[in-house]
Amino acid sequence: MKTNLSVPVLLVLASVFLSSCIKDTDFDEAEAIALTPVVELDLIYFNLTANDFFDSTTSNPRLTVRDTTELPFLDDGFAQEDLRKADFLFKFTNGIPRRFDVDFQFLDQENIETYSTQTNVDQGTPQNSQLTDFIKIVEGDDLIELTKASKVVVSVTIASSDENLEGELNLKSKTTYYLEL
Amino acid sequence: MKNLLICIIALWTGEVLSQNKQVLYGLEEVPQNLLLNPGSKVPQKYHFGIPFLSQIHVSGGASGVSVYDIFGESNVDINTRIRNKIFEMDDKDFFTINQQLNIIDFGWLANNDIYFSGGMYQELDFISYFPKDLAILAWEGNQNYLGYPFDLGEISMTGEVLTVFHFGANKKLSDNLTVGVRGKVYSSLIQFQSINNTGTFTTRESTNGVNIYEHELQNIDVSMQTSGYASLRDADGSSEVISEILGRTFFGGNLGLGIDVGATYDIGRYWTVSGSVLDFGAVFHTNGVENYEAKGDYTVNGIELIFPPLEDGEPTFPYFSNLEDDFENEVGVDTLQTSYTQLRPLKVNGAVEYRFGQPLSGDACDCYNMGGGLETGQSIGLQVFSVFRPKGSQLAGTLFYNRRLWDFLTAKATYTVDPYSNSNVGLGMVADLGKFNVYVAADNLLRYGNIAKAKSVSLQLGLNIKIYEQ
């Protein structure tokens, strides 16, 4: 009698577990999960004075100054796969009474240019600095080229220069990275 | 990243409640009840657990979210649902997995009326609190959170796999009182913990005007201790990994000591109180330890170009490498081999039980047990359970109803309120079929119709040989 009863009882219990199920769910939706963080990061900054554009030892104007920094995060796999858009904001404050051309040349590890952009900076005066904002939105094919680069060369070219020129040119910049992970 | 997220969400499906075995506690018919209260009443003279089958326990849960919350069919976009959950949960919410497998389990009543029991089991335990700020940072980025200090101190997790060798003694001191104690030796296979972290990450508009923003890491003290991981990482091939793990299983790992104590006391004929403290102990991690630690403060404003006058072909300053070096010096991750002591998660059980119904002995007089509790076919009671975790103890309260259905079959139903839910109904059944003792216990039965809606599930089952007479 005992064993006869135990069989149905255990069967009932087993059926509770076996009948347990996961319903009304759609795990295919996992494919649609996307993290889309928007990350604000500082980029480069500089302070150039009018003296930087005149070589006092040779008494010749130095019309273009140039500097380079590596940006190794640009061409790593993470950026290449997950970056959807990059907005650059360059804020110039010009207290030098000259216009400037500024070039941003992005180079890959072989120093071959993959992407470039340029802008002009309005002239100001030491007493009344001129603000120039340059916004560059990079997406699509341009972004593919940008993320092949690992360094940027910044060239600042002054229209003309002499030893009496005064004032400062200042740059602040940031990038907004739109990611999709 | 996405795959990791999917893995974590998928894990929730299999996860079950923490370490509470509320159905099994106090169920004297199951010999492994002694592992929950070494001072439980012991009705049998011998028991021998079928190796690997005497107790299989899996449990896990997520306090703030169920699989259904994320994957339930809905018109709302899945990413919106995840985002809503991230903001709904807080840093006290947690995910946990606990699994135990009894490898050997035995016990016998010695001539001095002490019931000795011992054995070996393997346990896996994992808990991670929800690092809400980091989740927001990963999900949304920092753009909408300028000036907000993301709290890195919310990172808090521990995980371990260990084997436990235990031996205990249980004695009925008087008609009313049964006490027991169990000593444990832990052999840790692998362990990691990242607790007591501090620090914030803030992006704000520049305060010194150097650039547009400043990114600040402040008061950083974030660490992760690991033991048993470095040597597995360096092992050459899977066979070496397996032999290493097997070695650690049998006292080859980092060792620790612990103790369980418990007691059961009958108040009059119908009332019983019982309680136990489990895993009061620690594991001492001295071998194969590798700790990672980052400490300090750091503020970055971007990269300053200084346009040095250069000859043709002369390289400029390595601005980015300098920045990296600076970061490494200030808040870089150090790898250390410092030994550490890890406290085992302490568990406390308590219960009060009232018995009613027909006495099992047939009439009210049990002449061998004049002062003790009367055994009847039914009882109700209240249990509490607490486990001490990195951010404080987690509590659960249980109402239960226990009924002897037939001589050979006992059932226990529970209703539990815990951090996971307030609608957790559990059921356990124990059958003594000849010398075989079979039991199965599970909770969250109301959710078995659709387990995806459960925030936790717990299941124990086992098979023993049990002998009542000499």
XYZ file of C-alpha atoms in Angstrom, chain A residues 1-3 5-6 9-10 13 16-17 19-48 52 62 65-73 89 91 154-156 170-174 176 178 181, chain B residues 1-2 5-6 9 13 67-68 71-73 76 78-79 81-82 137-143 146 203 209-215 300-309 316-317 319-321 406-409 427 429 433 440-442 445 448-452 459:
128
model
C 0.000 0.000 0.000
C 2.753 2.393 0.951
C 4.714 1.988 -2.228
C 0.748 5.551 -2.915
C 4.227 6.890 -3.205
C 2.655 11.351 -5.142
C 6.096 11.458 -6.661
C 5.623 16.334 -7.716
C 5.082 20.155 -11.214
C 8.726 20.449 -12.094
C 5.491 21.292 -16.373
C 7.385 24.335 -15.262
C 8.157 26.452 -18.232
C 9.134 29.808 -19.521
C 6.253 31.502 -21.292
C 5.451 34.741 -23.051
C 9.076 35.539 -23.548
C 11.036 36.334 -26.650
C 14.724 35.666 -26.254
C 15.375 36.580 -29.887
C 15.017 40.124 -28.669
C 18.463 39.743 -27.142
C 19.748 40.492 -30.632
C 18.121 43.897 -30.418
C 19.853 44.855 -27.195
C 22.143 47.774 -27.890
C 24.042 49.954 -25.499
C 24.223 53.429 -26.969
C 26.294 55.532 -24.614
C 27.223 59.075 -25.587
C 30.613 59.911 -24.168
C 32.046 63.398 -23.791
C 35.844 63.533 -23.694
C 38.350 66.326 -23.789
C 40.676 66.300 -26.767
C 43.595 68.706 -27.258
C 44.267 72.220 -26.075
C 47.007 74.781 -26.665
C 48.070 78.355 -25.995
C 50.167 79.969 -28.721
C 55.640 81.595 -31.633
C 57.525 81.356 -38.873
C 53.747 75.883 -36.506
C 52.978 72.220 -36.265
C 52.653 69.589 -33.545
C 51.581 65.971 -33.408
C 50.038 63.739 -30.819
C 49.219 60.091 -30.880
C 45.560 59.150 -30.365
C 45.966 55.369 -30.175
C 42.361 54.800 -29.131
C 34.137 70.834 -31.181
C 36.820 76.499 -29.648
C 47.789 70.075 -35.978
C 49.159 72.841 -38.266
C 48.465 76.455 -37.425
C 44.033 79.594 -27.576
C 42.325 76.320 -28.449
C 40.070 74.135 -26.351
C 38.455 71.032 -27.824
C 36.340 68.015 -27.051
C 31.418 63.557 -28.398
C 28.349 58.120 -30.090
C 27.908 48.305 -28.210
C 30.085 43.960 -24.189
C 26.732 43.068 -25.667
C 25.210 41.545 -21.094
C 23.274 38.745 -22.771
C 20.725 38.203 -18.388
C 17.099 32.570 -15.861
C 13.825 37.416 -16.856
C 10.261 38.322 -17.717
C 12.378 39.362 -22.209
C 8.632 39.314 -21.607
C 6.592 39.902 -24.740
C 7.886 48.430 -25.286
C 13.652 45.929 -25.068
C 16.268 48.648 -24.654
C 12.762 48.055 -20.670
C 16.404 47.514 -19.695
C 27.576 55.129 -17.417
C 27.747 52.087 -19.691
C 24.168 52.466 -20.866
C 23.958 56.221 -21.323
C 27.496 57.590 -21.251
C 28.432 60.754 -19.423
C 26.890 63.373 -21.721
C 28.054 66.432 -16.427
C 33.098 64.840 -15.921
C 39.636 77.014 -17.798
C 42.370 74.945 -19.433
C 40.030 72.999 -21.669
C 36.297 72.487 -22.102
C 35.928 69.685 -19.554
C 37.831 68.056 -16.790
C 37.561 64.364 -15.987
C 42.785 65.067 -16.770
C 42.002 67.963 -19.093
C 43.033 66.426 -22.395
C 46.318 66.707 -24.244
C 48.230 69.979 -24.261
C 50.187 70.651 -27.451
C 53.168 72.938 -26.938
C 54.445 73.206 -30.528
C 58.163 72.820 -29.795
C 60.499 74.171 -32.508
C 57.746 65.877 -30.862
C 56.893 64.993 -27.295
C 52.080 63.515 -25.258
C 49.743 60.553 -25.100
C 52.316 58.144 -23.614
C 1.257 8.874 5.817
C 3.791 7.029 7.915
C 6.199 7.123 5.053
C 5.437 10.517 3.581
C 6.788 22.752 -1.057
C 8.153 16.121 0.245
C 10.523 3.923 0.965
C 12.607 17.041 -3.103
C 11.983 20.608 -2.105
C 11.474 23.698 -4.194
C 6.048 27.198 -6.975
C 6.606 27.409 -12.019
C 3.786 28.058 -14.461
C 6.070 30.665 -15.916
C 9.469 30.534 -14.346
C 10.542 33.603 -16.289
C 15.615 23.481 -5.520
